[in-house]
Amino acid sequence: MPKEILLNAFNMNCVGHINHGLWTHPRDQSDRYHRLDYWTSMAATLERGLFDGLFLADIVGVYDVYQRSVDLALRESIQLPVNDPLMLVSAMAAVTKGLGFGVTVNVHAEEPYIFARRMSTLDHLTDGRIGWNIVTGYLDSAARAVGRAVLGEHDTRYDRADECLDLLYRLWEASWDDNAVLRDRQARVYADPGRVRKVLHMGTYYHAEGYHLSEPSRQRTPVLYQAGTSGRGRKFASRHAECVFISSPDTTIARAASRAIREGAVEAGRRGDDIRIFTGITVVVDKTPKAAKDKYEDYLRYASPEAGLAHFSAGTGIDFSQYELDEPIVYGKGNFVQTSVDLARERGWTKRSILSDMALGGRYPLIVGDPHQVADALEAWIDEGEVDGFNLARTVAPESYEDFIDLVIPVLQERGRYKTAYGEGSLRNRLFGEGNRLPARHHGAGFRFDGTFGKGE
């Protein structure tokens, strides 16, 4: 039986996200990102298309590596300005019933104790449809903005994130028993004090002593997303991630990454299929191949490859503006997106080749065609790349999502590759079919109260 495709809309609470420059297209509405009806309308559209989730990226710094300046980022709105993604979720949840929400929050930008309550609140308000994309950051500008001289070393950031997750598991999974909330009006007991306990954590990076402020939500721990595929990132994913986002230029690289991620999960005592793998993709579709090609060429007239190059500069830490088009580029080691640096080095990318790959302003693989051609290509990514689904990047908003829903989804459904209705339960249950809570074999499940909890480590 063919694997059913999972699908997230990939977006950000800003104007320019992945495919840069397209905000200038006359039909694009992304400059309405600061209006609530823009997001509630989008959520309703995605729900009509039975998308599994809206995956919201985020940064807490600026892209100032290219030309050693923030000027181009401001002119082209390269993820600047950018608003808080979490503030959107409750409004979108109010107009949907099945759409999930994956929100990106930098683990080093939040106090775990406060963050735990914010996510529990969203899990309550969405009735268990919230997920957290865990990132450790890669922008020195973000570190400076919060008072640190430089960003921490790459692997050390993951060490800190490991400890942060352990503290969060204690808060989400163990502070309140399942039956702690009684709501007994006659006895005047809302919660049984004997079933709620203090969390005590004394670690290397975090110290905490306190009760989780929220009563248990449907999932307790949100669905855990993660995007790091470096060696240390995969180790982190093996322990924590339920959904992993990869960025691969072709199915061969996607397959190698997918296998490494699943093997890591098995080594960590989990199953290979305990992780759902999503790859980034861009689609331009229309009713006929010619119409799709014409639409793509229309989009090209508004796209900004240079803005895409500036985005890539921030990810690699390399100021590409200092290089000539065909000059060899020195790709070194650093604190940036290591997989991007490694791929660029292996392929010997020059400034010219990067700009060519970013003709549409973004770095994700591009599919242009009629609905059947697009469906064929997506199936090949699933079968040959061994991924589970896609983070679909927007081009012209919201029409790129509407086109995909109206033209591609019906073809995938006819082929038995896409659902015809939402499943039951929480986001976690719909993704994995094993209930609303973390499965027992997940690292986080080991923090549930067993009678010895609370001594700290």
Tab-separated table of C-alpha atoms in Angstrom:
chain	number	residue	atom	x	y	z
A	1	MET	CA	0.000	0.000	0.000
A	2	PRO	CA	1.528	3.386	-0.983
A	3	LYS	CA	2.629	5.731	1.759
A	4	GLU	CA	0.231	8.591	2.435
A	5	ILE	CA	1.909	11.982	2.032
A	6	LEU	CA	2.087	14.370	4.993
A	7	LEU	CA	1.970	18.076	4.247
A	8	ASN	CA	2.822	21.283	6.094
A	9	ALA	CA	2.475	24.789	4.742
A	10	PHE	CA	5.830	26.448	5.409
A	11	ASN	CA	5.475	30.093	6.354
A	12	MET	CA	6.675	32.828	8.667
A	13	ASN	CA	5.116	35.843	10.371
A	14	CYS	CA	6.793	38.232	7.944
A	15	VAL	CA	6.761	39.408	4.323
A	16	GLY	CA	9.687	37.546	2.733
A	17	HIS	CA	10.273	33.996	3.924
A	18	ILE	CA	12.006	31.531	1.545
A	19	ASN	CA	11.332	32.650	-2.040
A	20	HIS	CA	12.498	36.227	-1.810
A	21	GLY	CA	11.327	39.199	-3.828
A	22	LEU	CA	7.893	37.802	-4.649
A	23	TRP	CA	6.239	40.251	-2.267
A	24	THR	CA	6.511	42.670	-5.208
A	25	HIS	CA	4.194	40.542	-7.365
A	26	PRO	CA	0.871	42.365	-7.866
A	27	ARG	CA	-1.148	39.384	-6.601
A	28	ASP	CA	0.964	38.736	-3.518
A	29	GLN	CA	-0.638	39.609	-0.169
A	30	SER	CA	2.218	38.781	2.204
A	31	ASP	CA	2.576	42.421	3.212
A	32	ARG	CA	-0.693	41.877	5.119
A	33	TYR	CA	1.159	39.552	7.504
A	34	HIS	CA	0.441	41.886	10.446
A	35	ARG	CA	-3.336	41.582	10.013
A	36	LEU	CA	-5.180	38.819	11.843
A	37	ASP	CA	-7.629	38.159	9.005
A	38	TYR	CA	-4.686	37.351	6.706
A	39	TRP	CA	-3.774	34.437	8.983
A	40	THR	CA	-7.273	33.233	9.820
A	41	SER	CA	-8.136	33.194	6.106
A	42	MET	CA	-4.954	31.248	5.365
A	43	ALA	CA	-5.694	28.758	8.141
A	44	ALA	CA	-9.188	28.145	6.751
A	45	THR	CA	-7.710	27.621	3.271
A	46	LEU	CA	-5.155	25.116	4.556
A	47	GLU	CA	-7.845	23.276	6.473
A	48	ARG	CA	-9.859	23.009	3.243
A	49	GLY	CA	-6.796	21.331	1.753
A	50	LEU	CA	-6.481	18.990	4.765
A	51	PHE	CA	-2.926	20.179	5.449
A	52	ASP	CA	-1.469	18.433	8.473
A	53	GLY	CA	-0.002	21.644	9.757
A	54	LEU	CA	1.075	25.219	9.313
A	55	PHE	CA	4.777	25.245	10.121
A	56	LEU	CA	5.861	28.716	11.238
A	57	ALA	CA	9.557	29.532	11.058
A	58	ASP	CA	11.132	32.291	13.147
A	59	ILE	CA	14.390	34.116	13.838
A	60	VAL	CA	15.332	36.445	16.682
A	61	GLY	CA	18.162	38.216	14.863
A	62	VAL	CA	18.758	39.852	11.500
A	63	TYR	CA	20.612	38.837	8.339
A	64	ASP	CA	23.607	41.146	8.390
A	65	VAL	CA	26.402	38.959	6.965
A	66	TYR	CA	25.884	39.868	3.281
A	67	GLN	CA	27.640	43.188	2.564
A	68	ARG	CA	28.197	43.316	6.356
A	69	SER	CA	24.952	45.207	6.564
A	70	VAL	CA	21.240	44.845	7.222
A	71	ASP	CA	20.404	47.184	4.328
A	72	LEU	CA	19.430	44.562	1.736
A	73	ALA	CA	17.430	42.628	4.337
A	74	LEU	CA	15.401	45.769	4.987
A	75	ARG	CA	14.963	46.753	1.342
A	76	GLU	CA	13.912	43.257	0.246
A	77	SER	CA	12.206	42.278	3.510
A	78	ILE	CA	14.393	39.213	4.007
A	79	GLN	CA	12.584	37.940	7.103
A	80	LEU	CA	12.611	41.502	8.398
A	81	PRO	CA	10.386	42.851	9.838
A	82	VAL	CA	9.279	39.650	11.583
A	83	ASN	CA	6.599	39.213	14.257
A	84	ASP	CA	6.120	36.578	16.956
A	85	PRO	CA	4.667	33.322	15.527
A	86	LEU	CA	3.025	32.107	18.747
A	87	MET	CA	0.660	35.074	18.848
A	88	LEU	CA	-1.084	33.813	15.702
A	89	VAL	CA	-2.000	30.334	16.840
A	90	SER	CA	-5.069	30.779	19.051
A	91	ALA	CA	-6.836	32.907	16.413
A	92	MET	CA	-6.158	30.364	13.684
A	93	ALA	CA	-7.179	27.514	15.967
A	94	ALA	CA	-10.536	29.236	16.515
A	95	VAL	CA	-11.407	28.995	12.806
A	96	THR	CA	-10.154	25.416	12.275
A	97	LYS	CA	-10.677	21.988	13.799
A	98	GLY	CA	-8.030	19.763	12.208
A	99	LEU	CA	-5.090	21.938	11.166
A	100	GLY	CA	-1.998	21.543	13.335
A	101	PHE	CA	0.474	24.298	14.179
A	102	GLY	CA	4.246	23.964	14.416
A	103	VAL	CA	5.860	27.058	15.925
A	104	THR	CA	9.574	27.789	15.968
A	105	VAL	CA	11.064	28.997	19.247
A	106	ASN	CA	14.779	29.306	19.920
A	107	VAL	CA	15.587	27.222	22.973
A	108	HIS	CA	18.125	29.823	24.147
A	109	ALA	CA	15.728	32.759	23.874
A	110	GLU	CA	13.223	31.533	26.459
A	111	GLU	CA	13.242	30.626	30.140
A	112	PRO	CA	12.012	26.998	30.227
A	113	TYR	CA	9.678	27.556	33.179
A	114	ILE	CA	7.784	30.372	31.418
A	115	PHE	CA	7.942	28.731	27.994
A	116	ALA	CA	6.436	25.516	29.372
A	117	ARG	CA	3.293	27.415	30.382
A	118	ARG	CA	3.021	29.194	27.022
A	119	MET	CA	3.078	25.885	25.142
A	120	SER	CA	0.685	24.194	27.556
A	121	THR	CA	-1.682	27.121	27.084
A	122	LEU	CA	-1.575	26.688	23.308
A	123	ASP	CA	-2.062	22.940	23.642
A	124	HIS	CA	-5.222	23.637	25.663
A	125	LEU	CA	-6.529	26.292	23.266
A	126	THR	CA	-5.896	24.158	20.156
A	127	ASP	CA	-7.194	20.968	21.815
A	128	GLY	CA	-3.878	19.237	21.250
A	129	ARG	CA	-2.851	20.605	17.848
A	130	ILE	CA	0.373	22.356	18.804
A	131	GLY	CA	3.956	21.423	17.969
A	132	TRP	CA	7.276	23.062	18.779
A	133	ASN	CA	10.113	23.392	16.284
A	134	ILE	CA	13.228	23.343	18.473
A	135	VAL	CA	16.075	25.499	17.182
A	136	THR	CA	19.375	26.446	18.796
A	137	GLY	CA	20.012	29.488	16.580
A	138	TYR	CA	22.811	30.404	14.213
A	139	LEU	CA	22.804	34.218	14.110
A	140	ASP	CA	25.427	36.225	15.978
A	141	SER	CA	23.108	39.205	15.593
A	142	ALA	CA	20.565	37.419	17.797
A	143	ALA	CA	23.169	36.752	20.498
A	144	ARG	CA	24.283	40.367	20.505
A	145	ALA	CA	20.692	41.598	20.678
A	146	VAL	CA	20.105	39.783	23.980
A	147	GLY	CA	23.362	40.835	25.565
A	148	ARG	CA	25.792	38.065	24.622
A	149	ALA	CA	29.006	38.921	22.806
A	150	VAL	CA	28.829	35.955	20.424
A	151	LEU	CA	26.739	32.914	19.717
A	152	GLY	CA	27.763	29.831	21.663
A	153	GLU	CA	29.742	27.050	19.996
A	154	HIS	CA	27.634	24.773	17.757
A	155	ASP	CA	27.771	21.537	19.772
A	156	THR	CA	27.577	23.365	23.110
A	157	ARG	CA	24.281	24.914	22.000
A	158	TYR	CA	22.907	21.395	21.584
A	159	ASP	CA	24.251	20.356	24.998
A	160	ARG	CA	22.332	23.253	26.509
A	161	ALA	CA	19.249	22.347	24.482
A	162	ASP	CA	19.407	18.750	25.741
A	163	GLU	CA	19.278	19.981	29.317
A	164	CYS	CA	16.509	22.451	28.536
A	165	LEU	CA	14.370	19.652	27.116
A	166	ASP	CA	14.938	17.515	30.203
A	167	LEU	CA	13.687	20.345	32.388
A	168	LEU	CA	10.687	20.894	30.129
A	169	TYR	CA	9.790	17.194	30.250
A	170	ARG	CA	9.761	17.408	34.033
A	171	LEU	CA	7.355	20.326	33.885
A	172	TRP	CA	5.066	18.946	31.175
A	173	GLU	CA	5.092	15.273	32.067
A	174	ALA	CA	5.584	14.971	35.816
A	175	SER	CA	4.513	17.999	37.807
A	176	TRP	CA	0.807	17.098	37.611
A	177	ASP	CA	-0.668	13.601	37.773
A	178	ASP	CA	-3.229	12.659	35.147
A	179	ASN	CA	-5.944	12.649	37.817
A	180	ALA	CA	-4.775	15.746	39.720
A	181	VAL	CA	-7.640	17.932	38.505
A	182	LEU	CA	-10.898	16.968	40.271
A	183	ARG	CA	-13.169	19.998	39.660
A	184	ASP	CA	-15.218	18.908	42.668
A	185	ARG	CA	-17.539	21.853	43.380
A	186	GLN	CA	-19.178	20.356	46.473
A	187	ALA	CA	-15.894	19.470	48.149
A	188	ARG	CA	-14.363	22.760	46.970
A	189	VAL	CA	-11.366	20.949	45.508
A	190	TYR	CA	-10.279	21.926	42.020
A	191	ALA	CA	-6.906	20.149	42.139
A	192	ASP	CA	-5.683	17.573	44.650
A	193	PRO	CA	-2.486	18.940	46.286
A	194	GLY	CA	-1.239	15.398	46.790
A	195	ARG	CA	-1.161	14.851	43.043
A	196	VAL	CA	0.794	17.977	42.104
A	197	ARG	CA	4.503	18.183	42.840
A	198	LYS	CA	7.353	20.624	42.623
A	199	VAL	CA	9.970	20.280	39.917
A	200	LEU	CA	13.541	20.503	41.130
A	201	HIS	CA	16.275	20.740	38.530
A	202	MET	CA	19.899	21.648	39.298
A	203	GLY	CA	21.876	21.280	36.095
A	204	THR	CA	24.833	22.761	34.253
A	205	TYR	CA	22.861	25.406	32.383
A	206	TYR	CA	19.530	25.609	34.218
A	207	HIS	CA	18.372	25.748	37.820
A	208	ALA	CA	14.665	25.563	38.540
A	209	GLU	CA	12.425	24.935	41.522
A	210	GLY	CA	8.704	25.308	41.025
A	211	TYR	CA	5.361	23.802	40.059
A	212	HIS	CA	4.247	23.731	36.450
A	213	LEU	CA	1.630	26.455	36.274
A	214	SER	CA	-0.698	24.718	33.804
A	215	GLU	CA	-2.888	21.712	34.421
A	216	PRO	CA	-2.263	18.788	32.040
A	217	SER	CA	-3.181	19.499	28.424
A	218	ARG	CA	-4.210	16.952	25.831
A	219	GLN	CA	-0.683	16.205	24.600
A	220	ARG	CA	1.218	17.537	27.643
A	221	THR	CA	4.449	17.725	25.628
A	222	PRO	CA	3.826	19.367	22.232
A	223	VAL	CA	4.801	17.468	19.102
A	224	LEU	CA	8.549	18.015	18.812
A	225	TYR	CA	9.974	19.225	15.504
A	226	GLN	CA	13.659	19.760	14.815
A	227	ALA	CA	15.658	20.834	11.768
A	228	GLY	CA	19.312	20.127	12.603
A	229	THR	CA	20.928	17.411	10.467
A	230	SER	CA	24.582	17.927	11.417
A	231	GLY	CA	26.179	15.086	13.365
A	232	ARG	CA	25.330	16.696	16.701
A	233	GLY	CA	21.919	17.731	15.376
A	234	ARG	CA	21.091	14.134	14.428
A	235	LYS	CA	22.111	12.944	17.901
A	236	PHE	CA	19.723	15.509	19.371
A	237	ALA	CA	16.977	14.403	16.976
A	238	SER	CA	17.511	10.756	17.882
A	239	ARG	CA	16.683	11.545	21.484
A	240	HIS	CA	13.972	14.196	21.145
A	241	ALA	CA	12.536	14.795	17.676
A	242	GLU	CA	9.271	13.382	16.434
A	243	CYS	CA	9.318	15.285	13.141
A	244	VAL	CA	12.558	16.279	11.417
A	245	PHE	CA	12.778	18.901	8.699
A	246	ILE	CA	15.564	18.352	6.140
A	247	SER	CA	16.635	20.534	3.233
A	248	SER	CA	17.937	18.354	0.415
A	249	PRO	CA	18.604	19.335	-3.211
A	250	ASP	CA	17.707	15.886	-4.583
A	251	THR	CA	16.247	12.528	-3.618
A	252	THR	CA	19.651	10.842	-3.275
A	253	ILE	CA	20.778	13.220	-0.540
A	254	ALA	CA	17.318	13.083	1.036
A	255	ARG	CA	17.480	9.289	1.194
A	256	ALA	CA	20.906	9.315	2.874
A	257	ALA	CA	19.741	11.888	5.419
A	258	SER	CA	16.497	10.032	6.105
A	259	ARG	CA	18.285	6.742	6.689
A	260	ALA	CA	20.821	8.344	9.030
A	261	ILE	CA	18.045	9.962	11.065
A	262	ARG	CA	16.068	6.722	11.380
A	263	GLU	CA	19.184	4.719	12.255
A	264	GLY	CA	19.930	7.231	14.992
A	265	ALA	CA	16.448	6.782	16.423
A	266	VAL	CA	16.918	3.010	16.566
A	267	GLU	CA	20.287	3.432	18.296
A	268	ALA	CA	18.514	5.601	20.879
A	269	GLY	CA	16.034	2.815	21.678
A	270	ARG	CA	13.228	4.067	19.476
A	271	ARG	CA	11.828	2.811	16.186
A	272	GLY	CA	12.791	4.159	12.804
A	273	ASP	CA	9.218	5.154	12.089
A	274	ASP	CA	8.995	7.087	15.361
A	275	ILE	CA	10.236	10.042	13.303
A	276	ARG	CA	8.378	11.672	10.438
A	277	ILE	CA	10.724	13.361	7.969
A	278	PHE	CA	9.687	16.432	5.976
A	279	THR	CA	11.700	18.032	3.187
A	280	GLY	CA	11.353	21.582	1.907
A	281	ILE	CA	9.839	21.967	-1.568
A	282	THR	CA	8.553	24.745	-3.824
A	283	VAL	CA	5.763	24.067	-6.330
A	284	VAL	CA	4.450	26.155	-9.229
A	285	VAL	CA	1.407	24.417	-10.705
A	286	ASP	CA	-1.281	25.209	-13.248
A	287	LYS	CA	-3.798	23.271	-15.333
A	288	THR	CA	-1.411	22.577	-18.232
A	289	PRO	CA	2.381	22.343	-18.504
A	290	LYS	CA	2.458	25.506	-20.623
A	291	ALA	CA	0.324	27.454	-18.157
A	292	ALA	CA	2.600	26.329	-15.314
A	293	LYS	CA	5.706	27.370	-17.257
A	294	ASP	CA	4.149	30.750	-18.043
A	295	LYS	CA	3.268	31.242	-14.371
A	296	TYR	CA	6.805	30.348	-13.338
A	297	GLU	CA	8.290	32.823	-15.822
A	298	ASP	CA	5.901	35.468	-14.528
A	299	TYR	CA	7.081	34.804	-10.964
A	300	LEU	CA	10.730	35.003	-12.064
A	301	ARG	CA	10.269	38.608	-13.130
A	302	TYR	CA	9.585	39.568	-9.510
A	303	ALA	CA	11.933	37.223	-7.639
A	304	SER	CA	15.221	38.387	-6.126
A	305	PRO	CA	18.094	35.888	-6.395
A	306	GLU	CA	20.369	38.361	-4.603
A	307	ALA	CA	18.034	38.375	-1.612
A	308	GLY	CA	18.208	34.582	-1.620
A	309	LEU	CA	22.003	34.849	-1.675
A	310	ALA	CA	21.910	37.213	1.313
A	311	HIS	CA	19.763	34.690	3.191
A	312	PHE	CA	22.248	31.953	2.325
A	313	SER	CA	25.096	34.201	3.521
A	314	ALA	CA	23.499	34.352	6.956
A	315	GLY	CA	23.158	30.574	7.070
A	316	THR	CA	26.767	29.903	6.066
A	317	GLY	CA	28.434	32.904	7.696
A	318	ILE	CA	30.045	33.833	4.362
A	319	ASP	CA	29.734	37.279	2.841
A	320	PHE	CA	29.254	36.294	-0.794
A	321	SER	CA	29.234	39.941	-1.860
A	322	GLN	CA	33.044	39.951	-1.627
A	323	TYR	CA	33.391	37.255	-4.316
A	324	GLU	CA	33.296	37.509	-8.094
A	325	LEU	CA	30.739	35.348	-9.886
A	326	ASP	CA	33.139	32.479	-10.664
A	327	GLU	CA	35.738	32.984	-7.951
A	328	PRO	CA	36.396	29.924	-5.746
A	329	ILE	CA	34.746	30.343	-2.346
A	330	VAL	CA	36.422	29.349	0.902
A	331	TYR	CA	33.962	27.277	2.935
A	332	GLY	CA	35.264	26.871	6.459
A	333	LYS	CA	33.945	25.503	9.699
A	334	GLY	CA	31.897	27.726	11.935
A	335	ASN	CA	28.873	28.189	14.146
A	336	PHE	CA	26.394	28.409	11.319
A	337	VAL	CA	24.129	25.936	9.486
A	338	GLN	CA	26.780	23.272	9.123
A	339	THR	CA	24.877	21.116	6.632
A	340	SER	CA	24.534	24.100	4.268
A	341	VAL	CA	28.260	24.810	4.506
A	342	ASP	CA	29.155	21.148	3.950
A	343	LEU	CA	26.883	20.834	0.920
A	344	ALA	CA	28.229	24.036	-0.654
A	345	ARG	CA	31.801	22.860	-0.125
A	346	GLU	CA	31.160	19.377	-1.527
A	347	ARG	CA	29.512	20.762	-4.665
A	348	GLY	CA	32.011	23.552	-5.171
A	349	TRP	CA	29.306	26.174	-5.418
A	350	THR	CA	30.328	29.564	-6.746
A	351	LYS	CA	28.396	32.794	-6.449
A	352	ARG	CA	27.113	32.280	-10.003
A	353	SER	CA	25.814	28.752	-9.308
A	354	ILE	CA	24.115	29.838	-6.091
A	355	LEU	CA	22.380	32.741	-7.828
A	356	SER	CA	21.284	30.379	-10.615
A	357	ASP	CA	19.837	27.909	-8.113
A	358	MET	CA	18.003	30.791	-6.435
A	359	ALA	CA	16.341	32.149	-9.561
A	360	LEU	CA	13.004	32.132	-7.710
A	361	GLY	CA	14.610	33.761	-4.693
A	362	GLY	CA	14.872	30.577	-2.623
A	363	ARG	CA	16.962	27.474	-2.121
A	364	TYR	CA	14.436	24.614	-2.108
A	365	PRO	CA	13.974	22.121	-4.941
A	366	LEU	CA	11.444	23.434	-7.450
A	367	ILE	CA	8.662	21.533	-9.209
A	368	VAL	CA	6.918	23.229	-12.140
A	369	GLY	CA	4.161	21.471	-14.049
A	370	ASP	CA	0.553	20.424	-14.356
A	371	PRO	CA	-1.173	18.593	-11.460
A	372	HIS	CA	-0.138	15.119	-12.658
A	373	GLN	CA	3.489	16.145	-13.221
A	374	VAL	CA	3.658	17.690	-9.761
A	375	ALA	CA	2.070	14.615	-8.174
A	376	ASP	CA	4.572	12.362	-9.990
A	377	ALA	CA	7.486	14.422	-8.669
A	378	LEU	CA	6.163	14.446	-5.102
A	379	GLU	CA	5.677	10.683	-5.156
A	380	ALA	CA	9.258	10.262	-6.350
A	381	TRP	CA	10.510	12.285	-3.385
A	382	ILE	CA	8.493	10.078	-1.028
A	383	ASP	CA	9.519	6.764	-2.600
A	384	GLU	CA	13.100	7.509	-3.659
A	385	GLY	CA	13.992	10.079	-1.015
A	386	GLU	CA	12.363	7.993	1.752
A	387	VAL	CA	10.752	11.063	3.315
A	388	ASP	CA	7.253	11.188	4.784
A	389	GLY	CA	6.084	14.549	3.551
A	390	PHE	CA	6.820	18.130	2.633
A	391	ASN	CA	7.124	21.623	4.012
A	392	LEU	CA	5.556	23.487	1.104
A	393	ALA	CA	7.145	26.933	0.757
A	394	ARG	CA	4.976	29.777	-0.473
A	395	THR	CA	5.719	31.768	-3.594
A	396	VAL	CA	2.916	34.253	-4.294
A	397	ALA	CA	0.642	34.263	-1.250
A	398	PRO	CA	-1.965	32.989	-0.856
A	399	GLU	CA	-2.415	31.793	-4.448
A	400	SER	CA	0.410	29.242	-4.313
A	401	TYR	CA	-1.381	27.359	-1.512
A	402	GLU	CA	-4.757	27.731	-3.243
A	403	ASP	CA	-3.340	26.394	-6.531
A	404	PHE	CA	-1.839	23.391	-4.760
A	405	ILE	CA	-5.083	22.628	-2.939
A	406	ASP	CA	-7.319	23.016	-5.966
A	407	LEU	CA	-5.090	21.257	-8.502
A	408	VAL	CA	-2.640	18.850	-6.834
A	409	ILE	CA	-4.501	17.561	-3.780
A	410	PRO	CA	-7.336	15.948	-5.835
A	411	VAL	CA	-4.790	14.052	-7.956
A	412	LEU	CA	-2.935	12.781	-4.894
A	413	GLN	CA	-6.246	11.712	-3.357
A	414	GLU	CA	-7.244	9.845	-6.513
A	415	ARG	CA	-3.940	7.970	-6.314
A	416	GLY	CA	-4.467	7.085	-2.659
A	417	ARG	CA	-1.482	9.190	-1.599
A	418	TYR	CA	-3.335	11.822	0.441
A	419	LYS	CA	-6.044	11.697	3.077
A	420	THR	CA	-9.667	12.583	2.357
A	421	ALA	CA	-10.451	13.605	5.965
A	422	TYR	CA	-8.590	14.467	9.148
A	423	GLY	CA	-7.934	11.654	11.589
A	424	GLU	CA	-9.038	11.602	15.201
A	425	GLY	CA	-7.367	12.991	18.291
A	426	SER	CA	-4.404	15.283	18.737
A	427	LEU	CA	-1.783	16.303	16.211
A	428	ARG	CA	0.502	13.609	17.617
A	429	ASN	CA	-2.139	10.902	17.259
A	430	ARG	CA	-2.900	11.923	13.675
A	431	LEU	CA	0.781	11.821	12.760
A	432	PHE	CA	1.626	8.550	14.494
A	433	GLY	CA	-1.626	6.795	15.453
A	434	GLU	CA	-0.426	5.884	18.953
A	435	GLY	CA	-2.371	8.243	21.174
A	436	ASN	CA	-2.017	11.813	22.351
A	437	ARG	CA	1.009	11.428	24.646
A	438	LEU	CA	4.679	10.744	24.011
A	439	PRO	CA	5.153	6.986	23.508
A	440	ALA	CA	6.849	5.116	26.344
A	441	ARG	CA	10.023	4.563	24.299
A	442	HIS	CA	10.580	8.326	23.849
A	443	HIS	CA	13.231	9.894	26.077
A	444	GLY	CA	10.741	12.415	27.444
A	445	ALA	CA	8.366	9.724	28.674
A	446	GLY	CA	11.016	8.641	31.146
A	447	PHE	CA	10.376	11.792	33.177
A	448	ARG	CA	6.837	10.837	34.136
A	449	PHE	CA	6.353	10.489	37.868
A	450	ASP	CA	7.426	7.082	39.162
A	451	GLY	CA	7.765	7.732	42.892
A	452	THR	CA	11.424	8.826	42.749
A	453	PHE	CA	10.909	11.996	40.732
A	454	GLY	CA	11.906	15.433	41.996
A	455	LYS	CA	15.335	14.840	43.504
A	456	GLY	CA	17.068	16.795	40.761
A	457	GLU	CA	20.163	15.849	38.857
